XYZ file of C-alpha atoms in Angstrom:
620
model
C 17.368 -5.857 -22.162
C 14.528 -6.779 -20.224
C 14.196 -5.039 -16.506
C 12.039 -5.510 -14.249
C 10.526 -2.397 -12.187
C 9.036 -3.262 -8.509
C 6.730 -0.471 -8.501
C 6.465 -0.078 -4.179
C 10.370 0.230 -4.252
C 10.314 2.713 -7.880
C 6.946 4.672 -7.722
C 8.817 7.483 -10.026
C 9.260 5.227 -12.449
C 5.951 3.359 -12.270
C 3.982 6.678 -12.243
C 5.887 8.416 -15.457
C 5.513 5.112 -17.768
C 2.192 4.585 -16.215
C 0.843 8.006 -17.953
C 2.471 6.135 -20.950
C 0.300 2.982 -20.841
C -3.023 5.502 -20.415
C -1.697 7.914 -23.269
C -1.599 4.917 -25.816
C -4.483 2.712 -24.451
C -6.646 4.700 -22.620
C -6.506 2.879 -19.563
C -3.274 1.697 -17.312
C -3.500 -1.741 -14.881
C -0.546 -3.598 -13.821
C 1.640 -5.573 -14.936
C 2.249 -3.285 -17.148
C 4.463 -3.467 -20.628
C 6.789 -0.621 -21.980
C 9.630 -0.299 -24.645
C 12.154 1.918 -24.583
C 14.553 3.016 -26.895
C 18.568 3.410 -25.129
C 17.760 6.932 -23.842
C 14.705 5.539 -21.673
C 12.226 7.075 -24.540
C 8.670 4.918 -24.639
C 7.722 3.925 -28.243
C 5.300 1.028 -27.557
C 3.337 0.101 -24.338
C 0.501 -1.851 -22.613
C -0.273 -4.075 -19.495
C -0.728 -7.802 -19.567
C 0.801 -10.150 -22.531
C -0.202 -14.034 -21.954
C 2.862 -15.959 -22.471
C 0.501 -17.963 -25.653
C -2.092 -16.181 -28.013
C -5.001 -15.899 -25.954
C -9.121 -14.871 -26.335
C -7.585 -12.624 -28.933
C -5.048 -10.781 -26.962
C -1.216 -11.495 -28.545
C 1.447 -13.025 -26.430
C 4.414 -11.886 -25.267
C 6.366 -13.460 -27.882
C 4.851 -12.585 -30.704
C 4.504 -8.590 -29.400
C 8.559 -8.814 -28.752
C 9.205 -9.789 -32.561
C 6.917 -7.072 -33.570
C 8.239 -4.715 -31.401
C 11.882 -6.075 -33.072
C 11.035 -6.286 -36.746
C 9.796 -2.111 -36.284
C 12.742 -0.950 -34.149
C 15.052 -2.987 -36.953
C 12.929 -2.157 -40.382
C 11.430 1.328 -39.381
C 13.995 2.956 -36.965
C 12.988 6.465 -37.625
C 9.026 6.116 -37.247
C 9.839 4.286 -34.135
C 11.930 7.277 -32.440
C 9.687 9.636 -33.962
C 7.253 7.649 -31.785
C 9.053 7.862 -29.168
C 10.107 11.539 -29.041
C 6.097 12.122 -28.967
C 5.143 9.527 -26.355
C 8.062 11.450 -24.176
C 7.162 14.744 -24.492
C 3.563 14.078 -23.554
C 4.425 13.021 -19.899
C 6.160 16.229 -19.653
C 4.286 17.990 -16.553
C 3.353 21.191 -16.952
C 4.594 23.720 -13.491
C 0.822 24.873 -12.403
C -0.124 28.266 -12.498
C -0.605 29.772 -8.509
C -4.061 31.123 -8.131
C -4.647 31.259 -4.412
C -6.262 29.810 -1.945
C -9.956 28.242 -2.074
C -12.935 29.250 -0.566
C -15.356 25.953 1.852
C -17.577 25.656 -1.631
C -14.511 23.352 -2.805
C -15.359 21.170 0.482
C -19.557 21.212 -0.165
C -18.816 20.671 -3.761
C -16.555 17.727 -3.132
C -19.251 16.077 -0.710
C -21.961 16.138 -3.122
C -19.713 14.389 -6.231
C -18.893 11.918 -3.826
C -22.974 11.552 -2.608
C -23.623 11.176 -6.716
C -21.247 8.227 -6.795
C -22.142 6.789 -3.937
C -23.385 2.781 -4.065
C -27.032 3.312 -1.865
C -27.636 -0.183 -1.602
C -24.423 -2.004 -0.364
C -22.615 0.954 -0.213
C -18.655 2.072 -1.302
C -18.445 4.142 -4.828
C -18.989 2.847 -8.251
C -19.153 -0.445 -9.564
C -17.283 -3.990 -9.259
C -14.191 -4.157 -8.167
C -14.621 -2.271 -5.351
C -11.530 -0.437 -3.414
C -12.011 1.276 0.139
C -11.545 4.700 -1.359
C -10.054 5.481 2.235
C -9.046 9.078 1.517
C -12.744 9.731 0.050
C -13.617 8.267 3.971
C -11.770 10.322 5.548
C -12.854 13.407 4.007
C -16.482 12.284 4.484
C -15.825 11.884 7.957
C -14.815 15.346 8.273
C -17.901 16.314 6.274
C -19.803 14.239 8.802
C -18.468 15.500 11.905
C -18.999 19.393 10.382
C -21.957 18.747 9.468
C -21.402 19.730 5.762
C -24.478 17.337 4.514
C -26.514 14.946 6.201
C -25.996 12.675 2.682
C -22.094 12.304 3.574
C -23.291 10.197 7.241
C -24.912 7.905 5.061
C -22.865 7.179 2.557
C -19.933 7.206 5.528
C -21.843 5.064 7.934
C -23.091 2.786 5.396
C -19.470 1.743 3.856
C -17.789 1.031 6.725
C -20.837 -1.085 7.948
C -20.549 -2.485 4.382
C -16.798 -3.119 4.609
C -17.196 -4.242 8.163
C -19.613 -7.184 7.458
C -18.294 -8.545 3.981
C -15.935 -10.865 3.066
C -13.029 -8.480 2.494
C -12.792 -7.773 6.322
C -10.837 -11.013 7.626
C -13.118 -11.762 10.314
C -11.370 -14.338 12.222
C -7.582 -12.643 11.996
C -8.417 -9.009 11.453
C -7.274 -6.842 8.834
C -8.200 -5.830 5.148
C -8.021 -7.333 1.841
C -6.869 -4.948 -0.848
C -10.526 -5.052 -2.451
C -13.369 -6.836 -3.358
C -13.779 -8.172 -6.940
C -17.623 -8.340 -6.448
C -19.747 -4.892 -5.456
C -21.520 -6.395 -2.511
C -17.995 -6.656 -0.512
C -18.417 -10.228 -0.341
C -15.442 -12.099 -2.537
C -12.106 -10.006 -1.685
C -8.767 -10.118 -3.733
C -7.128 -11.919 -0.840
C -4.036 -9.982 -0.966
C -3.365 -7.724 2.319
C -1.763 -3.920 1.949
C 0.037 -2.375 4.841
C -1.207 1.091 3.888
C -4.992 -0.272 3.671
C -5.156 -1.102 7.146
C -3.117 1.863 8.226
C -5.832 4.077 7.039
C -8.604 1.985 7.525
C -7.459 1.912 11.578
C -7.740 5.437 11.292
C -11.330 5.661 9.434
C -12.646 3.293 11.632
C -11.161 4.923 14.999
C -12.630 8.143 14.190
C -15.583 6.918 13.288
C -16.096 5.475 16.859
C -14.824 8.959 17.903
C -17.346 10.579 15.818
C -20.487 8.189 16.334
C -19.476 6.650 19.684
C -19.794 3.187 17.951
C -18.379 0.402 19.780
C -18.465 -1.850 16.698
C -16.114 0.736 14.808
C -14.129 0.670 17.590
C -13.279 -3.054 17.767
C -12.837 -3.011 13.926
C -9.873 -0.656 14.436
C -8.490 -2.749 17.499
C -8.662 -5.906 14.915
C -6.686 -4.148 12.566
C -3.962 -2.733 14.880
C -3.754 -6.290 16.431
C -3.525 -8.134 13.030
C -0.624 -5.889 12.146
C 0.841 -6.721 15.669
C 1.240 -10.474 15.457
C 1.539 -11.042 11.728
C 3.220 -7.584 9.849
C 5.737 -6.778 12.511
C 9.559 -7.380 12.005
C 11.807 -8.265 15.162
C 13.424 -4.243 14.953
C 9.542 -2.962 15.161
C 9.104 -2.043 11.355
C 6.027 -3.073 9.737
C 6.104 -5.548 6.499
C 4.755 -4.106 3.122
C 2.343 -7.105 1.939
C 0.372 -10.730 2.172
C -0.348 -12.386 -1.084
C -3.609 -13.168 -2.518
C -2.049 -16.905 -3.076
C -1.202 -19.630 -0.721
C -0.474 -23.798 -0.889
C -3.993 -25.335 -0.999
C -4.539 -28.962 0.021
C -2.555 -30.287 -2.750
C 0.550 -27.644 -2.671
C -0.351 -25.829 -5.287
C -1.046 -21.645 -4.909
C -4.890 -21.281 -4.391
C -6.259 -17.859 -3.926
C -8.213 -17.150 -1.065
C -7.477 -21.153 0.081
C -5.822 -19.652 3.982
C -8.773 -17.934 4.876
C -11.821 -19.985 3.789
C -13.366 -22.810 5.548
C -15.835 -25.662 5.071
C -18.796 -26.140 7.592
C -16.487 -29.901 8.412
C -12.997 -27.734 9.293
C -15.157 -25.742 11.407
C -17.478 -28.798 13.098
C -13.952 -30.066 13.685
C -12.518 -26.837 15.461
C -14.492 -26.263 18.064
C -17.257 -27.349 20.212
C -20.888 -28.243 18.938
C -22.169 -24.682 20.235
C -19.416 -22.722 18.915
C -20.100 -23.921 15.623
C -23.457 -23.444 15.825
C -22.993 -19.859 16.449
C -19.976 -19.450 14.010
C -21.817 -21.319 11.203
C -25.320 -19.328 11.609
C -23.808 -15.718 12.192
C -20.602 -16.040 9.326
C -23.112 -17.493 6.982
C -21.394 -20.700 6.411
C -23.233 -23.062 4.004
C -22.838 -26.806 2.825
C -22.375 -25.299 -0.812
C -19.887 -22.206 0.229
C -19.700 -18.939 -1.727
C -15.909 -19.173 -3.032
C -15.326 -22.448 -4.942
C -17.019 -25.005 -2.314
C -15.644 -23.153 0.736
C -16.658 -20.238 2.351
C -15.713 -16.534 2.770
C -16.881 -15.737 6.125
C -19.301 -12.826 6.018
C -21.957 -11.299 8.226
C -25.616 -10.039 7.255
C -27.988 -11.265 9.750
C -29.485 -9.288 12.494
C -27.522 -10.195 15.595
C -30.519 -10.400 17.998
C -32.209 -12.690 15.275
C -29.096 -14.912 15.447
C -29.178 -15.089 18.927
C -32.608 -15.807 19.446
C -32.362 -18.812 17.276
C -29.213 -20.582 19.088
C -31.337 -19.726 22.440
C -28.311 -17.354 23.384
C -28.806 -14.013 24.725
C -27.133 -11.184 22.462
C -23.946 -10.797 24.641
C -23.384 -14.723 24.996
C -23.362 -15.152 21.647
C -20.714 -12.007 21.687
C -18.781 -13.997 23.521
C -18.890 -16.791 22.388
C -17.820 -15.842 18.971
C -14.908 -13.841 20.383
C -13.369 -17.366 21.894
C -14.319 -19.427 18.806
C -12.590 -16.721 16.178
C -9.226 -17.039 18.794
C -9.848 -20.759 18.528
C -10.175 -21.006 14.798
C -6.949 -18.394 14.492
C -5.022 -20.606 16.120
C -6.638 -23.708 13.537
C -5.657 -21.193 10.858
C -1.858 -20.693 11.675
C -1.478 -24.215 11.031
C -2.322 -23.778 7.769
C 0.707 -22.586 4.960
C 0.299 -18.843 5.019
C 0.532 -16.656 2.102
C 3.836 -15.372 1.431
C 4.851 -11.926 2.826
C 6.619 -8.945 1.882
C 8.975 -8.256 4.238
C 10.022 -5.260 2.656
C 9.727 -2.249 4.943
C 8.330 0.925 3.331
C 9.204 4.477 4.855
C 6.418 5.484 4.122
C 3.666 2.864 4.705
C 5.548 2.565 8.121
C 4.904 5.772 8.419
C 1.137 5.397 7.739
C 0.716 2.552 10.632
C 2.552 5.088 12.917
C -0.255 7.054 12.692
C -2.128 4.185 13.299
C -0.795 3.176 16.221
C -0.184 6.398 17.679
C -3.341 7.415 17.426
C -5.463 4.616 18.356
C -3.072 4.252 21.032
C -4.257 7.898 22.419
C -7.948 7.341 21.559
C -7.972 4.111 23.534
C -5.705 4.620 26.626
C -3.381 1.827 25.131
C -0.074 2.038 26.025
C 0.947 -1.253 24.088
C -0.190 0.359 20.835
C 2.310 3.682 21.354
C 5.113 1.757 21.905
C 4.610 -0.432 19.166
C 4.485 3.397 17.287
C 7.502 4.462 18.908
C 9.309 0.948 18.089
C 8.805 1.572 14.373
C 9.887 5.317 14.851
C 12.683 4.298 16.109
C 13.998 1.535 13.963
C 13.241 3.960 10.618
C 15.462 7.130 12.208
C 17.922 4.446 13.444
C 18.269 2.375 10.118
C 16.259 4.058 7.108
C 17.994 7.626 7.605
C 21.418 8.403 6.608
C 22.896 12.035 6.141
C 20.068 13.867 7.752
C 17.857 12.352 4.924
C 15.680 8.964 4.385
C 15.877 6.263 2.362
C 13.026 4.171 1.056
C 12.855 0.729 1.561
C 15.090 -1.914 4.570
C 15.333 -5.360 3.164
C 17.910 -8.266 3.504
C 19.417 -6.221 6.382
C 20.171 -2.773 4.815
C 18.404 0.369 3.619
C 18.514 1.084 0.537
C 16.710 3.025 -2.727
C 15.949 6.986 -3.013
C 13.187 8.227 -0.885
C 10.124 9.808 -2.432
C 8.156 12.607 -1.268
C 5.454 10.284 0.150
C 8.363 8.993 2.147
C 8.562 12.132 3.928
C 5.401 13.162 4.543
C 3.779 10.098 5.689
C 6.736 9.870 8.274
C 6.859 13.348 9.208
C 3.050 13.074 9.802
C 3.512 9.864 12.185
C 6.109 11.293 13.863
C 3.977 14.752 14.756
C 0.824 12.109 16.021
C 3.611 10.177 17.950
C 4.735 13.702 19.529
C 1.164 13.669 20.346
C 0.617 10.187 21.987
C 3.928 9.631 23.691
C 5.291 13.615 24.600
C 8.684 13.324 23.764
C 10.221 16.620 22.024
C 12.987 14.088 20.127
C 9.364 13.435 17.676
C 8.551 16.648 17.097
C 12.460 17.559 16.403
C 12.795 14.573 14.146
C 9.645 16.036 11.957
C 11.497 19.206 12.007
C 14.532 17.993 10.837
C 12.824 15.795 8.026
C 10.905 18.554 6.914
C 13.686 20.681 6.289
C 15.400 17.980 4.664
C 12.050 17.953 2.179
C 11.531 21.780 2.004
C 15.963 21.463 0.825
C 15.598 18.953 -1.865
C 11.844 18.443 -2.825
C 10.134 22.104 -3.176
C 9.158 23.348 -5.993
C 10.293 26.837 -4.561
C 8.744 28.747 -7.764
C 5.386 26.951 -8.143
C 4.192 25.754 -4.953
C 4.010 22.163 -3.699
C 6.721 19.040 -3.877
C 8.126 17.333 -6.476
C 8.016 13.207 -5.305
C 11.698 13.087 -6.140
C 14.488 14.968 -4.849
C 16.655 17.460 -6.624
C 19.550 15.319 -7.080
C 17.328 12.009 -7.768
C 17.680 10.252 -11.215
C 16.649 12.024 -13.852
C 13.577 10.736 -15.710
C 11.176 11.821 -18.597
C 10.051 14.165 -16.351
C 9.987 15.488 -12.529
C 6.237 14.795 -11.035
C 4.728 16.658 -8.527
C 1.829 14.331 -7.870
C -1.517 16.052 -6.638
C -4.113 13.614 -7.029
C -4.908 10.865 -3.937
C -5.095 7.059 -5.068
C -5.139 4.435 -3.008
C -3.023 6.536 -0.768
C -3.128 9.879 -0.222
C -0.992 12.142 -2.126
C 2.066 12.841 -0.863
C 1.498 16.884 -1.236
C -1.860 16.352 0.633
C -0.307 15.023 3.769
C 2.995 17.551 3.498
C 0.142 20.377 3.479
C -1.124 19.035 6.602
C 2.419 18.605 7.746
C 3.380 22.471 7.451
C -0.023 23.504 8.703
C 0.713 21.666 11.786
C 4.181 22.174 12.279
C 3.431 26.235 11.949
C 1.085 26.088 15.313
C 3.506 23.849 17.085
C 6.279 25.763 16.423
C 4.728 29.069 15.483
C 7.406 29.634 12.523
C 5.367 31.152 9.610
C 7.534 30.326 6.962
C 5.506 26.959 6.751
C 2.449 28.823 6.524
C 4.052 30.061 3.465
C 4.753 27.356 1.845
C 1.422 25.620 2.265
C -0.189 28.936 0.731
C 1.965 28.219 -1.960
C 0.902 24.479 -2.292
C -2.679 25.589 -2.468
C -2.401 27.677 -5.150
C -0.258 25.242 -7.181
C -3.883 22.720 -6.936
C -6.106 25.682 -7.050
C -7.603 24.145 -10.298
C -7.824 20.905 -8.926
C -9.210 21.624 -5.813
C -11.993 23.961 -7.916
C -12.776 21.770 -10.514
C -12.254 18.179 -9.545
C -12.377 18.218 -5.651
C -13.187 14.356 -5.414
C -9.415 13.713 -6.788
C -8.250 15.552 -3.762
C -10.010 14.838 -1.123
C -7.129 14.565 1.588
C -6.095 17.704 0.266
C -9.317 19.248 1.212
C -8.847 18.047 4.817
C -5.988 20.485 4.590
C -7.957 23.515 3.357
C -10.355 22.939 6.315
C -7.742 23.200 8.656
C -6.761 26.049 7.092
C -9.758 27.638 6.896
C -10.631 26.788 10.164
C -9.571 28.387 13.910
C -6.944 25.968 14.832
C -7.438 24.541 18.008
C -4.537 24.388 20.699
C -4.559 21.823 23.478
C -1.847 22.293 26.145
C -1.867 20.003 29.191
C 0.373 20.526 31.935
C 0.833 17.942 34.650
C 2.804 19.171 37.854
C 6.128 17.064 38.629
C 4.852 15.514 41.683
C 2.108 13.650 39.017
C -1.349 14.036 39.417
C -4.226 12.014 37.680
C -3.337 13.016 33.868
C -5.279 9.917 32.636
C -8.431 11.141 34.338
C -7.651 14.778 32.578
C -7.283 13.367 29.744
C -10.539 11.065 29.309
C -12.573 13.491 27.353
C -10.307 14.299 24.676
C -9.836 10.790 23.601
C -12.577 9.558 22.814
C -13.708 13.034 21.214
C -13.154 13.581 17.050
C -11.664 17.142 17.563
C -10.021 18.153 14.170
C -7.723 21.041 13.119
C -5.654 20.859 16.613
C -2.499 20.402 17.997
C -1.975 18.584 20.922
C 1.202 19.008 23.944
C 0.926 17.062 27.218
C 3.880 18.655 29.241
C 5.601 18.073 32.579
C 6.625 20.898 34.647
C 10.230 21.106 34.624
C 13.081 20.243 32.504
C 10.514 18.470 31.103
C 9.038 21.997 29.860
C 11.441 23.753 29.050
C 12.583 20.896 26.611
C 9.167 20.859 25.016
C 9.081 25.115 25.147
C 12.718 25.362 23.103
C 10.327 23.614 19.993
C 6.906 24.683 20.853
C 7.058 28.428 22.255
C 3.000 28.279 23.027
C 3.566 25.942 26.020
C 6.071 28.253 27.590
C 4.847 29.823 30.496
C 1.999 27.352 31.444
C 1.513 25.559 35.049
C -0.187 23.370 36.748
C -2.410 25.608 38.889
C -2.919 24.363 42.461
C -0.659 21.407 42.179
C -2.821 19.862 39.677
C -3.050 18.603 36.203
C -4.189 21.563 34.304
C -5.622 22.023 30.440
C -5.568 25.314 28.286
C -8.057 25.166 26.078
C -7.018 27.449 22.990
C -8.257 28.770 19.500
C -5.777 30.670 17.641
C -3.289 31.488 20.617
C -6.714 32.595 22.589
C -6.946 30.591 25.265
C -9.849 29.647 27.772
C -9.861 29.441 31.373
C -7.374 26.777 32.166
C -9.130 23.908 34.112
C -8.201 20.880 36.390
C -11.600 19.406 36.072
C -12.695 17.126 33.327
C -16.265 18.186 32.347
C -15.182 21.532 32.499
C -12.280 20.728 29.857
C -15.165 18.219 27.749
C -17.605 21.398 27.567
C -14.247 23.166 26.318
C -13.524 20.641 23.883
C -17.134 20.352 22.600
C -17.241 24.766 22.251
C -14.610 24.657 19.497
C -15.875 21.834 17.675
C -19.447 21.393 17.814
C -19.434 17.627 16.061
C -22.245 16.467 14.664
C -23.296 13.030 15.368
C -26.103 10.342 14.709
């Protein structure tokens, strides 16, 4: 019986056979291969069999009739096999041994600085992924000022990243990585959750450096997902493929987003693709099978210079020549797109959005948060709990503990960005839900499925980050957040409990948990408590509030209150705002660290000195 696993809809089941492919073959890919005897026991597995013999590899076929002739001629060496292969994915409950010290954090940063690529930047070798969790600790790092080595290696990534061929230059956005090491020729396929967290590495960045170009990076991404990965309700689609119909209708990879110097001549005026041509580096011979991968190395003054342009007129006239040649583009047949919509990489893009919507003064961008809120607790939640995936008009599939705390963590930065206490008691709610059915209430930490979920070869409680981070990173964060806000200290509790379940690897192999660490700092650190209160007649909150946006401030809670019912709604969930006003009529900040709080203040560079006294960033 042959059955086929989509791995974005079934992680659980991906994850346990996946430790199955790496037991027997020392390494795992996809697609991967697995055989299973009637109780759902592995005997035989691996990733990709060619449908014909092939450069030595076996095909398909001829693996199924060997995989036949043993499970018919030597039954009991095959579940023998099996029984083996199944115990060995078993997971062991980790043994609690409290809570880290900061040498996990400076040990972290300098196994990251050893891998680091120092000439075109990333980590390791070809192919090369983003590694966004390993950013966004290093951006911490950065901003702490934990080693001058992390800025570099930061800083010279994202410019990396920024200028090669796996940024899409002319419609924004992220491939999912680049098959070369120089960031040059991407795999052409597009991931929600990449550009959910690269929107958020880039954003702080600019927060951290005060770089505009970071800045418009993040603005590309948010506005790529606007226009192409948003469904009608205001969920975000899953995917783009790699693939799409070339010239003669038949799938070419990368074929949508390259271009020949004649497509280009023909787009737009002679100037235009004179600039285009000399600053994308867009030859006669291409870089990508004739055509070319637009990419940027040359010094932009030196471009300039040599079209007779001045550095901001050949700014802008880029900016109307990539519009131009995006609207050439849509012409084109697209790749195809998962329209799937994932919990929890919609709950990644919240985060996005929410946040960059903050940061930026961008109202557009919170709504667009709030629309995909809204649509997941309106048609992805049934019962008080979530479900995983909405396709072909329903929701459907179990939710995972990534599912949770992705969501729950875009609905706490929505609570942030748009002040509306129905956020803040949705993440309540949802968290309870998780604490109910996904705890490990004797070992610390979450299981990613639920108590009453299917029951598999085993129950995994996953603690490493991958592409994403791990769901028990962001659910540390989660209780750590949700225990200022609300000042319960039961989730305090529980996320003592968590770190002593990845005690071990948070000692020895810090680099696998770098999101993780991001919740130790905050831990460690004296959590910072914003409260703004705005009188009901008004007053100038956006003016208040210009300091703290474009600032990195970490490890901090944020409520922006109305006096009022509006208040008192927001002071039934979050007890620390009870009791504030807006002194003299006026729109009013309390500064606070650890329930301490400073003078309140009405005047903006006395709340940015404020601001800049509990963090003390570090910056180039």
């Amino acid at each position: 019986v042959n059955i086929k696993v989509d791995r974005e809809e079934r992680p659980d089941v991906d994850r346990v056979y996946m430790d199955v492919v790496q037991t027997m073959t020392g390494r795992g890919g996809w697609p991967m291969t697995v055989f299973l005897t009637p109780e759902r026991k592995p005997f035989f597995a691996g990733t990709y069999y060619p449908p014909t013999d092939r450069h030595g590899h076996p095909s398909i076929l001829r693996v199924m009739a060997a995989v036949s002739e043993a499970w018919v001629e030597r039954r009991a060496e095959v579940t023998a096999q099996a029984d083996h292969l199944a115990a060995t994915v078993a997971v062991p409950a980790p043994v609690a041994s409290g809570i880290p010290d900061r040498s996990a954090l400076t040990e972290a940063v300098a196994a990251i600085v050893r891998d680091f690529d120092p000439t075109h930047g990333g980590f390791g070798g070809a192919p090369k992924f983003p590694q966004t969790p390993t950013l966004e600790f290093l951006l911490r790092a950065t901003a702490i000022g934990l080693a001058p080595e992390a800025a570099r290696a930061l800083h010279q990534t994202l410019d990396a990243m920024a200028r090669g061929g796996i940024r899409d230059h002319i419609g924004g956005g992220f491939a999912r990585y680049s098959v070369d090491h120089k960031w040059l020729i991407p795999h052409f396929e597009k991931m929600l959750y990449d550009n959910a967290l690269l929107a958020l590495d880039y954003l702080e960045a600019w927060q951290v450096t005060g770089r505009e170009d970071f800045a418009r990076v993040a603005r590309e991404i948010l506005t790529y997902v606007s226009r192409e990965m948003t469904a009608p309700g205001g969920g975000f689609y899953s995917a783009t493929d790699a693939d799409s119909p070339g010239p003669e209708g038949e799938p070419e990879e990368g074929w949508f987003f390259t271009w020949t110097p004649a497509e280009i001549d023909g787009a737009l005026d002679r100037p235009s693709a004179a600039a285009v041509k000399a600053w994308y580096g867009v030859t006669n011979s291409g870089n990508h099978e004739g055509r070319n991968i637009l990419h940027t190395e040359r010094d932009r003054r030196k471009v300039a210079k040599e079209l007779d342009l001045r550095p901001e007129e050949l700014d802008s006239t880029l900016a109307a020549a990539r519009e131009r040649l995006y609207r050439v583009r849509s012409h084109r047949p697209p790749p195809h797109r998962d329209d799937k919509i994932l919990v929890a990489w919609n709950g990644l893009m919240i985060s996005a959005f929410a946040r960059a919507g903050f940061a930026f003064g961008d109202e557009r961008w919170v709504s667009a948060a709030a629309r995909a809120a809204d649509f997941a607790l309106a048609h992805m939640r049934k019962g008080g709990r979530l479900e995983r995936v909405y396709t072909n008009g329903r929701a459907q599939g179990p939710a995972f503990l990534d599912d949770y705390a992705f969501f729950i963590a875009g609905l706490i930065d929505l609570y942030e960005a748009q002040p509306d206490p129905r956020w803040l008691k949705a993440a309540i709610e949802l968290q309870e839900a998780l604490d109910r059915h996904y705890a490990d209430t004797g070992g610390g930490g979450y299981f990613r499925t639920a108590a009453d979920h299917e029951q598999l070869l085993a129950r995994e409680k996953p603690g490493r980050d991958g592409a994403v981070p791990s769901g028990n990173s962001v659910a540390a964060l989660n209780l750590l957040r949700l225990a200022e806000l609300t000042g319960d200290d039961a989730y305090t509790e529980r996320v003592v409990m968590l770190f002593s379940a990845y005690h071990e690897l948070l000692t020895r192999s810090p680099t696998s948990v770098s999101e993780l660490l991001l919740a130790l700092d905050y831990y460690l650190d004296a959590t910072k408590e914003i409260v703004v209160v705005r009188p009901a007649s008004g007053g100038d909150l956006p003016a208040l509030l210009a300091p703290l946006r474009g600032a990195f401030v970490p490890n901090r809670v944020l409520m922006v209150v109305t006096e009022g019912n509006d208040l008192e709604a927001h002071a039934s969930l979050v007890p620390l705002v009870a009791g504030k006003r807006a002194r003299l009529g006026e729109v009013t900040a309390y500064v606070c660290e650890n329930r301490v709080c400073d003078f309140p203040t009405s005047d903006p560079a006395v709340f940015e000195k404020q601001i800049r006294a509990v963090v003390k960033i570090e910056s180039d």
